[in-house]
Amino acid sequence: MSSRARRSGRSRIATFAAAVAVGLVATIGVAVPASAANSPGCARGYTCLYSGYDYTWDVMQTPLSYTGQLGFLNCIDQLTRYSYNDVVSSVYNAGYTDRVYLYEHEFQLGKRVSYVVSTGSTNLGNWNDKISSTYFESVLNKKNTSTCR
């Protein structure tokens, strides 16, 4: 067999191997859960609040120090402490197990809306720019403590 024929055979084998590898990657990529694929960049374990719609930042409503989202692990009694009072337009719960509650007023007062794990809203609709405090379900009894500052 000539060296040219051997190179041609190796070329075909390499091309076939590459095609198989691409097929495997594509198959694995399809298997990603929808919740992970839709995550807006909120770190696992956190709930993230966004001043803009569609998990974005609204430069007109929040200070330059918050270029993206305000993420929290437990709770926040007063979003005014973070310049996020009444500016939240979208939310994502990337927590592990807890539902997250968003309240109309500070310290769990007023009406509330909630989101289970791996869900959120790209547009809070009637709740847009009305959120003043927020808590994971497991710390609802911690309001007005150092946990929620």
mmCIF file of C-alpha atoms in Angstrom:
data_model
loop_
_atom_site.group_PDB
_atom_site.id
_atom_site.type_symbol
_atom_site.label_atom_id
_atom_site.label_comp_id
_atom_site.label_asym_id
_atom_site.label_seq_id
_atom_site.Cartn_x
_atom_site.Cartn_y
_atom_site.Cartn_z
ATOM 1 C CA MET A 1 0.000 0.000 0.000
ATOM 2 C CA SER A 2 1.374 3.414 -0.917
ATOM 3 C CA SER A 3 2.039 6.083 1.701
ATOM 4 C CA ARG A 4 -0.567 8.273 -0.036
ATOM 5 C CA ALA A 5 -3.235 5.562 0.386
ATOM 6 C CA ARG A 6 -2.292 5.152 4.070
ATOM 7 C CA ARG A 7 -2.616 8.920 4.665
ATOM 8 C CA SER A 8 -5.963 8.944 2.884
ATOM 9 C CA GLY A 9 -7.201 6.063 5.082
ATOM 10 C CA ARG A 10 -5.977 7.817 8.218
ATOM 11 C CA SER A 11 -7.708 10.977 7.058
ATOM 12 C CA ARG A 12 -11.012 9.161 6.683
ATOM 13 C CA ILE A 13 -10.634 7.559 10.129
ATOM 14 C CA ALA A 14 -9.811 10.927 11.705
ATOM 15 C CA THR A 15 -12.811 12.526 9.968
ATOM 16 C CA PHE A 16 -15.086 9.707 11.167
ATOM 17 C CA ALA A 17 -13.761 9.986 14.751
ATOM 18 C CA ALA A 18 -14.325 13.744 14.719
ATOM 19 C CA ALA A 19 -17.895 13.274 13.474
ATOM 20 C CA VAL A 20 -18.599 10.750 16.233
ATOM 21 C CA ALA A 21 -17.172 13.135 18.855
ATOM 22 C CA VAL A 22 -19.307 16.015 17.573
ATOM 23 C CA GLY A 23 -22.370 13.741 17.633
ATOM 24 C CA LEU A 24 -21.686 12.767 21.253
ATOM 25 C CA VAL A 25 -21.228 16.381 22.317
ATOM 26 C CA ALA A 26 -24.461 17.360 20.569
ATOM 27 C CA THR A 27 -26.316 14.499 22.254
ATOM 28 C CA ILE A 28 -24.961 15.398 25.679
ATOM 29 C CA GLY A 29 -25.806 19.070 25.077
ATOM 30 C CA VAL A 30 -29.439 18.178 24.416
ATOM 31 C CA ALA A 31 -29.624 16.361 27.749
ATOM 32 C CA VAL A 32 -29.095 19.556 29.796
ATOM 33 C CA PRO A 33 -32.157 20.221 32.000
ATOM 34 C CA ALA A 34 -34.335 23.101 30.857
ATOM 35 C CA SER A 35 -33.972 24.914 34.193
ATOM 36 C CA ALA A 36 -30.191 25.039 33.826
ATOM 37 C CA ALA A 37 -30.447 26.178 30.234
ATOM 38 C CA ASN A 38 -32.766 29.040 31.231
ATOM 39 C CA SER A 39 -30.746 30.207 34.242
ATOM 40 C CA PRO A 40 -29.954 33.926 33.903
ATOM 41 C CA GLY A 41 -26.491 33.683 35.465
ATOM 42 C CA CYS A 42 -27.672 33.616 39.050
ATOM 43 C CA ALA A 43 -25.277 31.590 41.229
ATOM 44 C CA ARG A 44 -26.647 28.273 42.540
ATOM 45 C CA GLY A 45 -28.068 28.678 46.045
ATOM 46 C CA TYR A 46 -29.030 32.322 45.546
ATOM 47 C CA THR A 47 -32.080 34.256 44.512
ATOM 48 C CA CYS A 48 -31.236 37.149 42.219
ATOM 49 C CA LEU A 49 -33.163 40.374 41.817
ATOM 50 C CA TYR A 50 -32.803 42.470 38.672
ATOM 51 C CA SER A 51 -33.758 46.109 38.184
ATOM 52 C CA GLY A 52 -34.464 45.501 34.486
ATOM 53 C CA TYR A 53 -36.757 43.130 32.643
ATOM 54 C CA ASP A 54 -35.436 39.811 31.291
ATOM 55 C CA TYR A 55 -32.807 39.428 34.054
ATOM 56 C CA THR A 56 -31.006 42.636 33.110
ATOM 57 C CA TRP A 57 -29.804 45.788 34.838
ATOM 58 C CA ASP A 58 -31.631 49.097 34.480
ATOM 59 C CA VAL A 59 -28.952 51.785 34.778
ATOM 60 C CA MET A 60 -31.609 54.451 35.423
ATOM 61 C CA GLN A 61 -32.898 52.726 38.566
ATOM 62 C CA THR A 62 -29.873 51.236 40.307
ATOM 63 C CA PRO A 63 -26.444 52.604 41.188
ATOM 64 C CA LEU A 64 -23.342 51.783 39.159
ATOM 65 C CA SER A 65 -22.119 49.544 41.986
ATOM 66 C CA TYR A 66 -24.855 47.032 41.047
ATOM 67 C CA THR A 67 -24.062 46.200 37.452
ATOM 68 C CA GLY A 68 -26.224 43.144 37.015
ATOM 69 C CA GLN A 69 -28.142 41.668 39.891
ATOM 70 C CA LEU A 70 -28.529 41.703 43.640
ATOM 71 C CA GLY A 71 -28.133 38.119 44.865
ATOM 72 C CA PHE A 72 -28.876 36.867 48.366
ATOM 73 C CA LEU A 73 -28.673 33.585 50.273
ATOM 74 C CA ASN A 74 -31.183 33.991 53.129
ATOM 75 C CA CYS A 75 -33.251 37.138 53.292
ATOM 76 C CA ILE A 76 -33.233 40.923 53.092
ATOM 77 C CA ASP A 77 -35.522 42.882 55.454
ATOM 78 C CA GLN A 78 -34.960 46.223 53.741
ATOM 79 C CA LEU A 79 -33.996 46.424 50.096
ATOM 80 C CA THR A 80 -33.370 50.154 50.664
ATOM 81 C CA ARG A 81 -30.024 49.136 52.233
ATOM 82 C CA TYR A 82 -28.922 47.946 48.788
ATOM 83 C CA SER A 83 -30.628 50.648 46.682
ATOM 84 C CA TYR A 84 -33.043 47.982 45.395
ATOM 85 C CA ASN A 85 -36.264 49.092 47.095
ATOM 86 C CA ASP A 86 -39.138 49.358 44.619
ATOM 87 C CA VAL A 87 -36.928 48.832 41.537
ATOM 88 C CA VAL A 88 -37.094 45.037 41.021
ATOM 89 C CA SER A 89 -38.466 44.104 37.589
ATOM 90 C CA SER A 90 -37.365 40.454 37.270
ATOM 91 C CA VAL A 91 -36.327 37.672 39.659
ATOM 92 C CA TYR A 92 -34.793 34.193 39.531
ATOM 93 C CA ASN A 93 -34.705 31.591 42.339
ATOM 94 C CA ALA A 94 -31.565 29.466 41.916
ATOM 95 C CA GLY A 95 -31.823 28.176 45.497
ATOM 96 C CA TYR A 96 -31.395 24.539 46.471
ATOM 97 C CA THR A 97 -34.725 23.681 48.103
ATOM 98 C CA ASP A 98 -36.611 26.747 49.311
ATOM 99 C CA ARG A 99 -39.368 28.768 47.769
ATOM 100 C CA VAL A 100 -38.547 32.502 47.802
ATOM 101 C CA TYR A 101 -41.052 35.130 48.933
ATOM 102 C CA LEU A 102 -41.026 38.725 47.714
ATOM 103 C CA TYR A 103 -42.927 41.247 49.846
ATOM 104 C CA GLU A 104 -44.541 44.532 48.971
ATOM 105 C CA HIS A 105 -43.155 46.251 52.098
ATOM 106 C CA GLU A 106 -40.184 45.905 54.432
ATOM 107 C CA PHE A 107 -40.089 43.192 57.141
ATOM 108 C CA GLN A 108 -42.550 40.818 55.390
ATOM 109 C CA LEU A 109 -45.397 43.321 55.408
ATOM 110 C CA GLY A 110 -48.038 43.691 52.721
ATOM 111 C CA LYS A 111 -48.870 41.323 49.908
ATOM 112 C CA ARG A 112 -46.381 38.724 48.716
ATOM 113 C CA VAL A 113 -45.541 36.678 45.654
ATOM 114 C CA SER A 114 -43.404 33.519 45.619
ATOM 115 C CA TYR A 115 -41.279 31.394 43.279
ATOM 116 C CA VAL A 116 -40.206 27.781 43.684
ATOM 117 C CA VAL A 117 -36.634 26.637 43.011
ATOM 118 C CA SER A 118 -35.362 27.007 39.426
ATOM 119 C CA THR A 119 -38.113 29.430 38.447
ATOM 120 C CA GLY A 120 -38.464 33.146 38.145
ATOM 121 C CA SER A 121 -40.053 35.902 36.156
ATOM 122 C CA THR A 122 -38.540 38.002 33.387
ATOM 123 C CA ASN A 123 -41.285 40.593 33.968
ATOM 124 C CA LEU A 124 -42.953 41.004 37.354
ATOM 125 C CA GLY A 125 -45.991 42.664 35.766
ATOM 126 C CA ASN A 126 -48.206 44.088 38.530
ATOM 127 C CA TRP A 127 -45.345 43.503 40.987
ATOM 128 C CA ASN A 128 -42.869 45.554 38.938
ATOM 129 C CA ASP A 129 -41.049 48.125 41.113
ATOM 130 C CA LYS A 130 -43.001 47.124 44.240
ATOM 131 C CA ILE A 131 -40.671 44.720 46.119
ATOM 132 C CA SER A 132 -39.229 45.930 49.458
ATOM 133 C CA SER A 133 -38.169 42.719 51.283
ATOM 134 C CA THR A 134 -37.442 39.128 50.350
ATOM 135 C CA TYR A 135 -36.936 35.795 52.163
ATOM 136 C CA PHE A 136 -36.244 32.144 51.523
ATOM 137 C CA GLU A 137 -38.950 29.967 53.096
ATOM 138 C CA SER A 138 -36.599 28.423 55.695
ATOM 139 C CA VAL A 139 -35.799 31.856 57.209
ATOM 140 C CA LEU A 140 -39.251 33.412 57.343
ATOM 141 C CA ASN A 141 -38.936 33.423 61.149
ATOM 142 C CA LYS A 142 -35.631 35.379 61.017
ATOM 143 C CA LYS A 143 -37.006 38.775 60.066
ATOM 144 C CA ASN A 144 -35.381 41.708 61.853
ATOM 145 C CA THR A 145 -32.319 39.632 62.800
ATOM 146 C CA SER A 146 -28.702 39.805 61.634
ATOM 147 C CA THR A 147 -29.483 36.991 59.161
ATOM 148 C CA CYS A 148 -31.626 39.343 57.085
ATOM 149 C CA ARG A 149 -29.482 42.473 56.995
#
